[in-house]
């Protein structure tokens, strides 16, 4: 997130809506494309493009939720704002991140070619042959079958629309479990927990894992640190930090100058493939932190 200097007006608006959901305690700021469209009147094509951009910058996370409707399993995409997304909003307020005005006007007409939800698309018009007068030689049974198919299609479309409305209402409801587990505190107050005994304990476990792995190899990968840290937490019966996005938690420690992160190509690491991996190194500040808190 440190390299972000500007966002589009639509991306900033989506972050504001995610923060609004977060402050209300709606499942870590969860929202759907339908919720964004309802609040902004943006077209789905533009919304999906903005969401992909925010995900690539790790300001928003995407997950999939499933539900049953009349015995049929339906999967829906849901999104939630990350800690970096909340920090980006603060930087927008302070002027460190500029918001560019959208060059295209807000679409006020439904853009059915870009809809991501089939229940919001219009029912397909029946083939013209269904509307023509049937020749006298055609079977009456065939005409009845065509009419039943049209009625079934209409019913299916109505049920999908009702399901979409129900899912949006479910997302807007405040789960009782979330009330007990997620504190409704401002982001700045959450950051202050870094100095608490619990925060220190998790940092010590991660830094210890880095130091131990560095003693056996030249390059320590983030995924190896994650495996060692989660194993240590499991052995102590502690809930690990950053389960959903471990790299984001490592970036937070990098911001505290306790460690350095660097992306290195797989070939340079002796790993087959054309991608890259995140290499982690403990800093002098990190070593001092371990000496002080162990």
JSON list of C-alpha atoms in Angstrom, two decimals, residues 201-207 209 213 223-235 238-243 246 249:
[
{"chain": "A", "resi": 201, "resn": "UNK", "atom": "CA", "xyz": [3.51, -12.38, 22.12]},
{"chain": "A", "resi": 202, "resn": "UNK", "atom": "CA", "xyz": [2.53, -12.86, 18.46]},
{"chain": "A", "resi": 203, "resn": "UNK", "atom": "CA", "xyz": [5.37, -10.66, 17.21]},
{"chain": "A", "resi": 204, "resn": "UNK", "atom": "CA", "xyz": [7.88, -12.58, 19.28]},
{"chain": "A", "resi": 205, "resn": "UNK", "atom": "CA", "xyz": [6.66, -15.91, 17.85]},
{"chain": "A", "resi": 206, "resn": "UNK", "atom": "CA", "xyz": [6.93, -14.64, 14.25]},
{"chain": "A", "resi": 207, "resn": "UNK", "atom": "CA", "xyz": [10.36, -13.07, 14.73]},
{"chain": "A", "resi": 209, "resn": "UNK", "atom": "CA", "xyz": [10.41, -18.32, 13.60]},
{"chain": "A", "resi": 213, "resn": "UNK", "atom": "CA", "xyz": [14.76, -20.52, 9.82]},
{"chain": "A", "resi": 223, "resn": "UNK", "atom": "CA", "xyz": [5.03, -19.32, 3.51]},
{"chain": "A", "resi": 224, "resn": "UNK", "atom": "CA", "xyz": [7.60, -21.24, 5.63]},
{"chain": "A", "resi": 225, "resn": "UNK", "atom": "CA", "xyz": [7.30, -18.63, 8.39]},
{"chain": "A", "resi": 226, "resn": "UNK", "atom": "CA", "xyz": [3.52, -18.91, 8.26]},
{"chain": "A", "resi": 227, "resn": "UNK", "atom": "CA", "xyz": [3.66, -22.71, 8.63]},
{"chain": "A", "resi": 228, "resn": "UNK", "atom": "CA", "xyz": [6.09, -22.51, 11.59]},
{"chain": "A", "resi": 229, "resn": "UNK", "atom": "CA", "xyz": [4.11, -19.71, 13.29]},
{"chain": "A", "resi": 230, "resn": "UNK", "atom": "CA", "xyz": [0.74, -21.46, 12.90]},
{"chain": "A", "resi": 231, "resn": "UNK", "atom": "CA", "xyz": [2.23, -24.70, 14.22]},
{"chain": "A", "resi": 232, "resn": "UNK", "atom": "CA", "xyz": [3.58, -22.85, 17.26]},
{"chain": "A", "resi": 233, "resn": "UNK", "atom": "CA", "xyz": [0.19, -21.22, 17.91]},
{"chain": "A", "resi": 234, "resn": "UNK", "atom": "CA", "xyz": [-1.57, -24.58, 17.60]},
{"chain": "A", "resi": 235, "resn": "UNK", "atom": "CA", "xyz": [0.79, -26.15, 20.11]},
{"chain": "A", "resi": 238, "resn": "UNK", "atom": "CA", "xyz": [-3.45, -19.64, 20.70]},
{"chain": "A", "resi": 239, "resn": "UNK", "atom": "CA", "xyz": [-5.47, -18.21, 17.84]},
{"chain": "A", "resi": 240, "resn": "UNK", "atom": "CA", "xyz": [-2.93, -17.02, 15.23]},
{"chain": "A", "resi": 241, "resn": "UNK", "atom": "CA", "xyz": [-2.92, -13.53, 13.78]},
{"chain": "A", "resi": 242, "resn": "UNK", "atom": "CA", "xyz": [-3.65, -12.88, 10.12]},
{"chain": "A", "resi": 243, "resn": "UNK", "atom": "CA", "xyz": [-5.29, -16.17, 9.15]},
{"chain": "A", "resi": 246, "resn": "UNK", "atom": "CA", "xyz": [-0.81, -13.52, 6.48]},
{"chain": "A", "resi": 249, "resn": "UNK", "atom": "CA", "xyz": [0.24, -8.96, 8.82]}
]
